[in-house]
Amino acid sequence: MKKIIGNFTIEYSQILDENGICDEKLKPRLNNADIKKFYELMILTRVFDEKAVKMQRQGRLGTYASVKGQEACQIGSAILMQKDDFAFPAFREHGLFLTRGVSPVMLFQYWGGDERGMKIPENINILPVCIPVGSHLSHAVGAGIAFNYLKKKNVSVVYFGDGATSEGDFHEAMNFAGVFKAPVIFICQNNQYAISVPVKEQTASATLAQKAIAYGFDGIQVDGNDVFAVYSAMENAIKKARMGKGPTLIECFTYRLGDHTSSDDAKKYRSEKEVKEWEKKDPILRFEKYIIKKKIASESYFKSVKDNAEKKIDSAVSEYEKIPKATPSEIFDYIYSNLTPELKEEKENFVREVGA
């Protein structure tokens, strides 16, 4: 489908609709095992998220950002990344972390206030959570430029929300990516609100995807609740990037079904009717309808997947809550690779006075 934006044409892609009806001509080449892998990762993400929300309310985690409703955006794109590719997350990318192989134990640890949860294992190329809005986009572009300089075929993938497109960092990153043909895929999860500010109050652009035009590269808007559409757009973007043809902006048109974070109350700026309408477009719900229609699996499979995910997440919670707390003096240990004489003295004094 094409959207005419002034003198420009922006592609809009939907392959699987909310009723589970799929355009088989457009569906990417995936076997049943691939489809089940999508589903299992989406359920694992949803179960992790629901558990984290409950734990935050119980005082067992700190402020938490729910990903509910955006699973297809993350799993449909991250699953295509190769081991040597680099991912740059914002703060709602739990599905990205789980798809890349980061343990849910580490995610609970991080959201519990322990920064050691973001000490990413050496064999997983994903950067730590980025809390400042949009500041990580330029880092992703820098990595992409480095890949070109080193003549590597790796790609850099950066995730952010619609609110980040109103930041200067977004425009600077897009400009550099276009000029240097950096192999970067910009994944904008347009969940309709930058905290409480709706997209229509952020930009006069008809789409966010069209912003790529100004920087000399392709932008595409996809149904972000359609895992097939996300996968297909990502597949094309990665292929183009590896061929040296530069960046792509993928706007995943989606919806945040929960609050912005656990410190927010979305009822103050969103109507119940609006949320109910988007619940019908739930990426997991429509995927289940498709799986049933195509007889890929039965209802018993769905139950088994959810049971296994719940066991894995419950086990991760138990492991997380057994981790000894970090000592206050550790704050000195990660400023420099080797402590300066002044910091060493300060740490010794701190330990002597505080005893930790």
Short mmCIF file of C-alpha atoms in Angstrom, two decimals:
data_model
loop_
_atom_site.label_atom_id
_atom_site.label_comp_id
_atom_site.label_asym_id
_atom_site.label_seq_id
_atom_site.Cartn_x
_atom_site.Cartn_y
_atom_site.Cartn_z
CA MET A 1 0.00 0.00 0.00
CA LYS A 2 1.22 3.51 -0.75
CA LYS A 3 0.48 6.78 1.05
CA ILE A 4 0.79 9.99 -0.94
CA ILE A 5 2.42 12.68 1.21
CA GLY A 6 2.48 15.90 -0.80
CA ASN A 7 4.85 15.18 -3.69
CA PHE A 8 6.20 12.03 -2.03
CA THR A 9 5.04 8.45 -1.79
CA ILE A 10 5.50 6.55 1.48
CA GLU A 11 5.06 2.80 1.58
CA TYR A 12 2.68 1.40 4.20
CA SER A 13 2.84 -2.32 4.87
CA GLN A 14 0.36 -4.62 6.53
CA ILE A 15 0.46 -8.35 5.84
CA LEU A 16 -1.46 -9.81 8.78
CA ASP A 17 -4.57 -7.94 9.92
CA GLU A 18 -6.22 -7.88 13.35
CA ASN A 19 -8.53 -10.75 12.37
CA GLY A 20 -5.61 -13.04 11.63
CA ILE A 21 -6.11 -12.81 7.87
CA CYS A 22 -2.82 -12.86 6.00
CA ASP A 23 -1.91 -11.70 2.50
CA GLU A 24 0.01 -14.84 1.54
CA LYS A 25 1.52 -13.12 -1.51
CA LEU A 26 3.30 -10.64 0.72
CA LYS A 27 4.12 -12.94 3.62
CA PRO A 28 7.86 -13.49 4.05
CA ARG A 29 9.22 -16.99 3.46
CA LEU A 30 8.90 -18.55 6.88
CA ASN A 31 8.28 -22.14 7.88
CA ASN A 32 6.13 -23.27 10.80
CA ALA A 33 9.16 -23.54 13.09
CA ASP A 34 10.02 -19.89 12.37
CA ILE A 35 6.45 -18.84 13.11
CA LYS A 36 6.45 -20.74 16.38
CA LYS A 37 9.74 -19.09 17.36
CA PHE A 38 8.16 -15.65 16.79
CA TYR A 39 5.22 -16.62 18.94
CA GLU A 40 7.30 -18.09 21.75
CA LEU A 41 9.49 -14.99 21.99
CA MET A 42 6.45 -12.71 21.97
CA ILE A 43 4.84 -14.73 24.77
CA LEU A 44 8.08 -14.78 26.77
CA THR A 45 8.25 -10.99 26.44
CA ARG A 46 4.60 -10.56 27.47
CA VAL A 47 4.97 -12.87 30.48
CA PHE A 48 8.17 -11.10 31.57
CA ASP A 49 6.44 -7.74 31.22
CA GLU A 50 3.33 -8.71 33.18
CA LYS A 51 5.50 -10.15 35.96
CA ALA A 52 7.67 -7.02 36.08
CA VAL A 53 4.60 -4.75 36.37
CA LYS A 54 3.30 -6.82 39.31
CA MET A 55 6.72 -6.84 41.00
CA GLN A 56 7.02 -3.08 40.67
CA ARG A 57 3.64 -2.63 42.35
CA GLN A 58 4.84 -4.92 45.15
CA GLY A 59 7.97 -2.84 45.69
CA ARG A 60 10.27 -5.53 44.31
CA LEU A 61 11.39 -3.46 41.29
CA GLY A 62 11.94 0.23 40.70
CA THR A 63 10.25 2.43 38.10
CA TYR A 64 9.45 0.20 35.12
CA ALA A 65 8.45 0.83 31.47
CA SER A 66 5.96 -1.71 30.12
CA VAL A 67 6.34 -3.05 26.56
CA LYS A 68 2.85 -4.59 26.33
CA GLY A 69 1.48 -4.16 22.81
CA GLN A 70 4.84 -3.55 21.12
CA GLU A 71 6.17 -7.12 21.04
CA ALA A 72 5.85 -7.54 17.26
CA CYS A 73 7.97 -4.40 16.63
CA GLN A 74 10.87 -5.86 18.60
CA ILE A 75 10.74 -9.58 17.92
CA GLY A 76 9.93 -9.14 14.21
CA SER A 77 13.03 -7.00 13.73
CA ALA A 78 15.55 -8.33 16.26
CA ILE A 79 15.17 -11.93 15.14
CA LEU A 80 16.85 -11.05 11.83
CA MET A 81 19.99 -9.62 13.38
CA GLN A 82 23.19 -11.64 13.13
CA LYS A 83 25.57 -12.19 16.02
CA ASP A 84 28.02 -9.47 14.89
CA ASP A 85 25.32 -6.84 14.37
CA PHE A 86 24.86 -4.25 17.11
CA ALA A 87 21.58 -3.27 18.79
CA PHE A 88 21.03 0.08 20.51
CA PRO A 89 17.95 -0.01 22.79
CA ALA A 90 16.02 2.72 24.56
CA PHE A 91 14.24 1.79 27.82
CA ARG A 92 11.24 -0.26 26.64
CA GLU A 93 13.10 -2.88 24.61
CA HIS A 94 12.66 -5.96 26.81
CA GLY A 95 11.67 -8.05 23.77
CA LEU A 96 14.85 -6.97 22.00
CA PHE A 97 17.01 -8.00 24.96
CA LEU A 98 15.31 -11.40 25.27
CA THR A 99 15.53 -12.06 21.52
CA ARG A 100 19.23 -11.20 21.50
CA GLY A 101 19.82 -13.68 24.32
CA VAL A 102 20.08 -11.48 27.42
CA SER A 103 18.84 -13.38 30.48
CA PRO A 104 15.60 -12.19 32.10
CA VAL A 105 17.53 -12.42 35.39
CA MET A 106 19.68 -9.51 34.23
CA LEU A 107 16.64 -7.50 33.17
CA PHE A 108 15.00 -7.96 36.58
CA GLN A 109 18.31 -7.00 38.19
CA TYR A 110 18.55 -3.79 36.17
CA TRP A 111 14.94 -2.74 36.77
CA GLY A 112 15.46 -3.57 40.44
CA GLY A 113 18.01 -0.75 40.55
CA ASP A 114 21.19 -2.81 40.18
CA GLU A 115 23.30 -1.52 37.28
CA ARG A 116 25.16 -4.84 37.16
CA GLY A 117 22.11 -6.09 35.28
CA MET A 118 23.38 -4.14 32.27
CA LYS A 119 26.83 -5.68 32.28
CA ILE A 120 26.11 -7.35 28.94
CA PRO A 121 27.88 -10.68 28.27
CA GLU A 122 30.82 -10.40 25.87
CA ASN A 123 29.16 -12.53 23.19
CA ILE A 124 25.98 -10.42 22.93
CA ASN A 125 26.19 -7.22 20.91
CA ILE A 126 23.60 -5.02 22.56
CA LEU A 127 24.28 -1.81 24.43
CA PRO A 128 22.84 -1.05 27.88
CA VAL A 129 19.44 0.56 28.36
CA CYS A 130 19.43 4.23 27.30
CA ILE A 131 17.20 6.37 29.50
CA PRO A 132 17.81 9.86 27.95
CA VAL A 133 15.40 10.16 25.02
CA GLY A 134 17.14 9.90 21.65
CA SER A 135 20.74 10.26 22.79
CA HIS A 136 21.66 6.75 21.66
CA LEU A 137 20.76 7.32 18.00
CA SER A 138 24.05 9.06 17.25
CA HIS A 139 25.92 6.18 18.93
CA ALA A 140 24.23 3.75 16.54
CA VAL A 141 25.21 5.89 13.56
CA GLY A 142 28.79 6.09 14.83
CA ALA A 143 28.92 2.30 14.96
CA GLY A 144 27.54 2.13 11.42
CA ILE A 145 30.17 4.54 10.13
CA ALA A 146 32.81 2.43 11.87
CA PHE A 147 31.54 -0.70 10.12
CA ASN A 148 31.97 1.06 6.78
CA TYR A 149 35.46 2.26 7.73
CA LEU A 150 36.46 -1.28 8.73
CA LYS A 151 34.83 -2.69 5.57
CA LYS A 152 32.55 -4.91 7.64
CA LYS A 153 29.08 -6.02 6.55
CA ASN A 154 27.58 -5.58 10.02
CA VAL A 155 24.51 -3.46 10.63
CA SER A 156 23.55 -1.21 13.50
CA VAL A 157 19.91 -1.23 14.67
CA VAL A 158 18.54 1.48 16.95
CA TYR A 159 15.15 1.45 18.72
CA PHE A 160 13.29 4.54 19.90
CA GLY A 161 9.81 5.97 20.30
CA ASP A 162 7.88 8.69 18.48
CA GLY A 163 8.93 11.19 21.16
CA ALA A 164 12.58 10.82 20.14
CA THR A 165 11.79 12.18 16.67
CA SER A 166 11.18 15.55 18.33
CA GLU A 167 14.72 15.59 19.73
CA GLY A 168 17.68 17.22 18.02
CA ASP A 169 19.66 13.98 18.44
CA PHE A 170 17.27 12.24 16.04
CA HIS A 171 17.84 14.77 13.26
CA GLU A 172 21.60 14.87 13.76
CA ALA A 173 21.79 11.07 13.66
CA MET A 174 19.59 10.87 10.55
CA ASN A 175 21.68 13.54 8.81
CA PHE A 176 25.00 11.80 9.50
CA ALA A 177 23.54 8.40 8.55
CA GLY A 178 22.35 9.76 5.20
CA VAL A 179 25.55 11.62 4.36
CA PHE A 180 27.83 8.69 5.21
CA LYS A 181 25.45 5.94 3.97
CA ALA A 182 25.82 4.27 7.35
CA PRO A 183 24.40 0.72 7.57
CA VAL A 184 21.87 1.73 10.22
CA ILE A 185 18.23 0.69 10.61
CA PHE A 186 16.19 3.19 12.62
CA ILE A 187 13.25 1.40 14.29
CA CYS A 188 10.76 4.03 15.44
CA GLN A 189 8.06 2.44 17.59
CA ASN A 190 5.33 5.00 17.13
CA ASN A 191 3.12 4.05 20.09
CA GLN A 192 1.10 7.26 19.65
CA TYR A 193 2.26 9.08 22.79
CA ALA A 194 5.47 10.65 24.04
CA ILE A 195 4.53 10.09 27.67
CA SER A 196 1.25 12.09 27.49
CA VAL A 197 1.85 14.08 24.28
CA PRO A 198 0.06 12.64 21.22
CA VAL A 199 1.92 12.48 17.91
CA LYS A 200 -0.31 15.13 16.32
CA GLU A 201 0.98 17.62 18.91
CA GLN A 202 4.62 16.68 18.23
CA THR A 203 4.79 17.01 14.47
CA ALA A 204 2.89 18.35 11.47
CA SER A 205 4.21 15.47 9.34
CA ALA A 206 1.56 13.03 8.14
CA THR A 207 3.91 10.15 9.02
CA LEU A 208 7.17 9.82 10.90
CA ALA A 209 8.56 7.61 8.11
CA GLN A 210 8.60 10.54 5.69
CA LYS A 211 11.21 12.32 7.80
CA ALA A 212 13.80 10.05 6.15
CA ILE A 213 13.19 11.79 2.80
CA ALA A 214 14.83 15.00 4.05
CA TYR A 215 18.00 13.07 4.87
CA GLY A 216 18.26 11.24 1.57
CA PHE A 217 17.18 7.72 2.38
CA ASP A 218 14.14 5.46 2.51
CA GLY A 219 11.38 5.55 5.09
CA ILE A 220 8.59 3.02 5.38
CA GLN A 221 5.60 2.84 7.70
CA VAL A 222 4.45 -0.61 8.76
CA ASP A 223 1.69 -1.99 10.95
CA GLY A 224 3.79 -2.42 14.07
CA ASN A 225 1.34 -4.98 15.49
CA ASP A 226 1.92 -7.22 12.45
CA VAL A 227 5.03 -9.29 13.03
CA PHE A 228 5.16 -10.31 9.35
CA ALA A 229 5.14 -6.70 8.13
CA VAL A 230 7.88 -5.74 10.59
CA TYR A 231 9.97 -8.78 9.61
CA SER A 232 9.59 -8.08 5.88
CA ALA A 233 10.54 -4.40 6.21
CA MET A 234 13.52 -5.31 8.39
CA GLU A 235 14.64 -8.01 5.96
CA ASN A 236 14.73 -5.50 3.11
CA ALA A 237 16.44 -2.82 5.21
CA ILE A 238 19.18 -5.18 6.39
CA LYS A 239 19.79 -6.47 2.87
CA LYS A 240 20.14 -2.91 1.60
CA ALA A 241 22.47 -1.91 4.45
CA ARG A 242 24.76 -4.90 3.95
CA MET A 243 25.02 -4.04 0.25
CA GLY A 244 26.35 -0.59 1.13
CA LYS A 245 23.16 1.24 0.15
CA GLY A 246 22.77 3.05 3.45
CA PRO A 247 20.15 3.47 6.17
CA THR A 248 16.39 2.94 6.42
CA LEU A 249 13.83 4.40 8.79
CA ILE A 250 11.07 1.94 9.72
CA GLU A 251 8.11 3.50 11.49
CA CYS A 252 6.25 0.76 13.35
CA PHE A 253 2.73 2.11 13.85
CA THR A 254 1.77 0.54 17.17
CA TYR A 255 0.29 1.29 20.58
CA ARG A 256 1.46 1.19 24.18
CA LEU A 257 -1.28 -0.74 25.97
CA GLY A 258 0.10 0.10 29.42
CA ASP A 259 1.20 3.32 31.09
CA HIS A 260 4.32 5.15 29.89
CA THR A 261 6.05 3.88 33.03
CA SER A 262 4.89 2.74 36.44
CA SER A 263 5.05 6.39 37.56
CA ASP A 264 2.46 7.41 34.96
CA ASP A 265 -1.34 7.22 34.82
CA ALA A 266 -2.40 7.01 31.16
CA LYS A 267 -6.09 7.31 32.10
CA LYS A 268 -5.49 11.04 32.49
CA TYR A 269 -4.81 11.53 28.78
CA ARG A 270 -6.25 8.46 26.97
CA SER A 271 -9.85 7.33 26.78
CA GLU A 272 -10.91 3.82 27.73
CA LYS A 273 -12.58 3.52 24.32
CA GLU A 274 -9.30 4.23 22.54
CA VAL A 275 -7.44 1.61 24.55
CA LYS A 276 -10.18 -0.99 23.95
CA GLU A 277 -9.98 -0.42 20.20
CA TRP A 278 -6.23 -0.97 20.23
CA GLU A 279 -6.57 -4.08 22.40
CA LYS A 280 -8.41 -5.66 19.47
CA LYS A 281 -5.23 -5.11 17.41
CA ASP A 282 -3.00 -6.84 19.99
CA PRO A 283 -0.04 -8.38 18.07
CA ILE A 284 -0.22 -11.64 20.03
CA LEU A 285 -3.98 -12.02 19.69
CA ARG A 286 -3.91 -11.62 15.90
CA PHE A 287 -0.94 -13.99 15.61
CA GLU A 288 -2.82 -16.66 17.56
CA LYS A 289 -5.79 -16.26 15.20
CA TYR A 290 -3.46 -16.77 12.23
CA ILE A 291 -1.80 -19.85 13.76
CA ILE A 292 -5.22 -21.43 14.39
CA LYS A 293 -6.52 -20.56 10.90
CA LYS A 294 -3.47 -22.12 9.27
CA LYS A 295 -3.55 -25.16 11.61
CA ILE A 296 0.08 -24.53 12.54
CA ALA A 297 -0.73 -25.40 16.16
CA SER A 298 -3.65 -26.02 18.48
CA GLU A 299 -4.92 -24.31 21.63
CA SER A 300 -2.90 -26.78 23.70
CA TYR A 301 0.28 -25.38 22.10
CA PHE A 302 -0.60 -21.86 23.28
CA LYS A 303 -1.10 -23.13 26.83
CA SER A 304 2.17 -25.05 26.75
CA VAL A 305 4.11 -22.01 25.50
CA LYS A 306 2.64 -19.78 28.20
CA ASP A 307 3.25 -22.37 30.94
CA ASN A 308 6.89 -22.74 29.86
CA ALA A 309 7.36 -18.96 29.72
CA GLU A 310 5.87 -18.55 33.20
CA LYS A 311 8.18 -21.24 34.60
CA LYS A 312 11.21 -19.57 32.99
CA ILE A 313 10.26 -16.14 34.30
CA ASP A 314 9.41 -17.43 37.80
CA SER A 315 12.79 -19.17 37.89
CA ALA A 316 14.47 -15.92 36.79
CA VAL A 317 12.71 -14.01 39.58
CA SER A 318 13.95 -16.52 42.17
CA GLU A 319 17.49 -16.28 40.85
CA TYR A 320 17.36 -12.47 40.72
CA GLU A 321 16.14 -12.16 44.31
CA LYS A 322 19.03 -14.35 45.56
CA ILE A 323 21.70 -12.07 44.07
CA PRO A 324 23.68 -10.36 46.86
CA LYS A 325 23.21 -6.60 46.88
CA ALA A 326 26.02 -4.47 45.49
CA THR A 327 28.17 -2.78 48.12
CA PRO A 328 28.05 1.06 48.14
CA SER A 329 31.81 1.26 47.60
CA GLU A 330 31.42 -0.33 44.15
CA ILE A 331 30.39 3.07 42.85
CA PHE A 332 34.11 3.90 42.74
CA ASP A 333 35.08 0.82 40.73
CA TYR A 334 33.58 1.67 37.35
CA ILE A 335 34.59 5.28 36.77
CA TYR A 336 38.01 4.46 35.30
CA SER A 337 39.68 1.18 34.33
CA ASN A 338 42.27 1.99 37.03
CA LEU A 339 41.43 4.16 40.02
CA THR A 340 43.25 7.47 40.25
CA PRO A 341 45.23 7.98 43.49
CA GLU A 342 42.60 10.49 44.62
CA LEU A 343 39.69 8.10 44.04
CA LYS A 344 41.57 5.25 45.64
CA GLU A 345 42.08 7.34 48.77
CA GLU A 346 38.44 8.46 48.70
CA LYS A 347 37.27 4.86 48.42
CA GLU A 348 39.46 3.76 51.34
CA ASN A 349 38.07 6.58 53.49
CA PHE A 350 34.52 5.69 52.45
CA VAL A 351 34.96 2.00 53.34
CA ARG A 352 36.54 2.95 56.65
CA GLU A 353 33.67 5.27 57.57
CA VAL A 354 30.72 3.33 56.11
CA GLY A 355 32.09 -0.18 56.42
CA ALA A 356 30.96 -1.33 52.93
#
